[in-house]
XYZ file of C-alpha atoms in Angstrom:
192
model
C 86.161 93.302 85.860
C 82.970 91.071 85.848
C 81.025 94.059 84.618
C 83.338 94.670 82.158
C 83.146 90.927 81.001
C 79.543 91.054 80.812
C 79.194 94.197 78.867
C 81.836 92.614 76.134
C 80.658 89.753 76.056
C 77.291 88.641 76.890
C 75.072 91.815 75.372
C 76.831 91.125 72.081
C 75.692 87.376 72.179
C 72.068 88.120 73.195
C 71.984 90.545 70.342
C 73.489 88.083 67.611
C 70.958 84.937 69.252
C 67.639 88.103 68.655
C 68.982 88.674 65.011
C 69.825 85.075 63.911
C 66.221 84.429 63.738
C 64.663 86.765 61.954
C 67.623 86.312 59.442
C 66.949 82.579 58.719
C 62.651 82.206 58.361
C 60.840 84.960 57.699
C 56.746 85.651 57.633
C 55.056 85.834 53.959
C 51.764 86.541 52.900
C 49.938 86.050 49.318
C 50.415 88.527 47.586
C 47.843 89.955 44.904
C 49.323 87.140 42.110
C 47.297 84.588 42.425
C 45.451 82.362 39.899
C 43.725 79.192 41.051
C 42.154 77.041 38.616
C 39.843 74.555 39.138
C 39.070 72.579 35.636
C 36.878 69.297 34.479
C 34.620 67.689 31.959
C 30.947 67.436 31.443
C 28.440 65.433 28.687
C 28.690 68.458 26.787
C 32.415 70.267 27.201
C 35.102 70.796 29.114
C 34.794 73.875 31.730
C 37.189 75.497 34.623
C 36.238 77.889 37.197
C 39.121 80.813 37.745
C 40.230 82.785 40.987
C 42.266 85.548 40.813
C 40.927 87.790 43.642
C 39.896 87.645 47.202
C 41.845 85.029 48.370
C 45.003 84.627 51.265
C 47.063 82.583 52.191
C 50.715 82.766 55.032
C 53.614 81.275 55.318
C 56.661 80.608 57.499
C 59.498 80.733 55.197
C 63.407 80.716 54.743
C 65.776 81.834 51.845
C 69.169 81.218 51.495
C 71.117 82.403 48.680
C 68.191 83.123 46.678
C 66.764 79.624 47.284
C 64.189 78.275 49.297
C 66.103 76.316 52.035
C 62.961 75.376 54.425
C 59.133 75.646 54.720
C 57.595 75.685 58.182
C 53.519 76.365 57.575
C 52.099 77.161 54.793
C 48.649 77.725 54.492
C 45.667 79.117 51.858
C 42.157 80.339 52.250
C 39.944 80.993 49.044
C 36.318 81.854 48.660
C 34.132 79.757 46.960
C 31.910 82.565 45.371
C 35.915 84.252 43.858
C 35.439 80.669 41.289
C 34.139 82.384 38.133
C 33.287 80.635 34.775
C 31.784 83.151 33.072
C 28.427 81.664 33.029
C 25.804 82.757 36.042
C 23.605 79.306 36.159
C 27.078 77.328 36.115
C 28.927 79.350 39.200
C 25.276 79.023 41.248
C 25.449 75.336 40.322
C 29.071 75.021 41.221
C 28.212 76.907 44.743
C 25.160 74.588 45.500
C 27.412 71.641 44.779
C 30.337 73.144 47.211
C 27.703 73.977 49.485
C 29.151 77.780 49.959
C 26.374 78.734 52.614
C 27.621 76.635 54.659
C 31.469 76.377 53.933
C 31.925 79.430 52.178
C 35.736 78.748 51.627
C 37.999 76.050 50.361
C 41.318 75.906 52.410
C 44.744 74.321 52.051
C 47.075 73.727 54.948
C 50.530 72.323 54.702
C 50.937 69.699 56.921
C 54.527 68.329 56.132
C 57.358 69.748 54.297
C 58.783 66.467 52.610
C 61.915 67.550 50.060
C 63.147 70.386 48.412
C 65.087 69.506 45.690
C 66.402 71.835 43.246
C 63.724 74.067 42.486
C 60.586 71.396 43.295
C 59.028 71.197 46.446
C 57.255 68.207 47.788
C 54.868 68.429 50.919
C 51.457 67.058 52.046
C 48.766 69.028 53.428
C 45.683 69.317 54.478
C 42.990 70.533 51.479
C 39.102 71.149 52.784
C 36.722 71.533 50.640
C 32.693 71.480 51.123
C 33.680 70.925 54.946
C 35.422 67.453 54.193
C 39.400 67.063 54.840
C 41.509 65.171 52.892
C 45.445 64.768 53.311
C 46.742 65.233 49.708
C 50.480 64.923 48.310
C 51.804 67.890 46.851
C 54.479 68.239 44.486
C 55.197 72.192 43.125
C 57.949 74.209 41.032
C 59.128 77.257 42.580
C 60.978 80.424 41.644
C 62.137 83.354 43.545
C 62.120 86.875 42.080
C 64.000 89.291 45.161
C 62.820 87.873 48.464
C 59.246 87.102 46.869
C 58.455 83.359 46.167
C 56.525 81.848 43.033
C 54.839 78.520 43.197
C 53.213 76.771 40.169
C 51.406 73.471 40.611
C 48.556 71.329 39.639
C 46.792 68.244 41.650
C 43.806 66.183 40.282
C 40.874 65.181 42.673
C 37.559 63.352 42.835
C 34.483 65.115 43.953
C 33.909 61.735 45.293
C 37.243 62.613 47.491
C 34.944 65.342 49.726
C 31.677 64.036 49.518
C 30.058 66.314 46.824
C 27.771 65.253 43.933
C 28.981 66.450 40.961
C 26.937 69.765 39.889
C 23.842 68.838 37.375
C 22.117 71.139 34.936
C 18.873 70.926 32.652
C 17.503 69.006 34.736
C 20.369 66.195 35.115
C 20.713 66.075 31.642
C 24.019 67.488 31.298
C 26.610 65.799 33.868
C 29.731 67.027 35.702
C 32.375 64.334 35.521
C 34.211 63.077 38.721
C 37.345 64.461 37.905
C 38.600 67.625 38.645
C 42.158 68.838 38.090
C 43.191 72.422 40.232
C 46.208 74.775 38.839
C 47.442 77.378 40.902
C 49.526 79.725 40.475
C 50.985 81.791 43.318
C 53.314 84.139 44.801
C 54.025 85.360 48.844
C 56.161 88.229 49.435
C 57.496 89.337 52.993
C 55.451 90.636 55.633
C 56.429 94.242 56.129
């Protein structure tokens, strides 16, 4: 009889407690659309830097109903030398300035999930750049297409924030402002 009772009972219970799980949060990695944007002002014009290759990024995720019900990590990785302007001597400026030999990749961890609400997320996180850290606040739109996830934001920063002298060129006659604004654009679909 206590076999019996085991057999009906227990072994189904393990086997719903190893589904449940893997039903709620899920892994995600970037997928190949991706478009971060990093844009600001000189004495001369306005310029921004594009990424649409090379860089990735994982999360711990959970859908319900077609909406995102909970983050748990979320993080990003992109290499400075994927920035492109379209101009040579800018980019090698731009990478001098980052310091890419040395910290060849900016990087974005989430470090709190704060609220989702509707479809706007609000987190902080932790967002490294020329080898300084600073905690930044976060707020993004999101859309899901299937079980793939879609988040648009933009943040504005200081290169001030991370320690880097704004990129020079002609010999410090033409001057990168202070302000910099970053627009991404990106998507994560499930680990297979």
């Amino acid at each position: 009889m206590k076999r019996y009772l085991f057999t009906k009972y227990l072994i189904p219970a393990v086997m719903l407690l190893m589904w449940f799980p893997s039903f709620g949060q899920q892994s995600y990695s970037l997928s190949s659309a991706q478009q971060f944007t990093v844009a600001g002002t000189s004495t001369i014009h306005d310029w921004e830097m594009v990424a649409k290759v090379g860089s990735t990024g994982a999360a711990q995720l959970s859908l319900e109903n077609g909406r995102l019900s909970k983050i748990t990590s979320l993080n990003l990785v992109i290499p400075v030398k994927s920035l492109k302007s379209g101009k040579g001597s800018m980019d090698n400026n731009a990478y001098e300035a980052l310091i890419e030999k040395k910290h060849p990749t900016i990087k974005f961890e989430m470090t709190e999930c704060i609220a989702i609400t509707g479809n706007v997320v609000k987190t902080k996180g932790k967002l490294t750049i020329a080898g300084t850290s600073q905690i930044i606040p976060l707020e993004v739109t999101y859309s899901t297409s299937g079980n793939s996830i879609k988040f648009t934001g933009t943040h504005a920063i200081l290169f001030s924030d991370f320690n880097i002298e704004a990129p020079t060129a002609v010999f410090g006659t033409i001057k990168t402002g202070n302000e910099l604004t970053l627009v991404f654009e990106t998507s994560f679909s499930p680990k297979n």
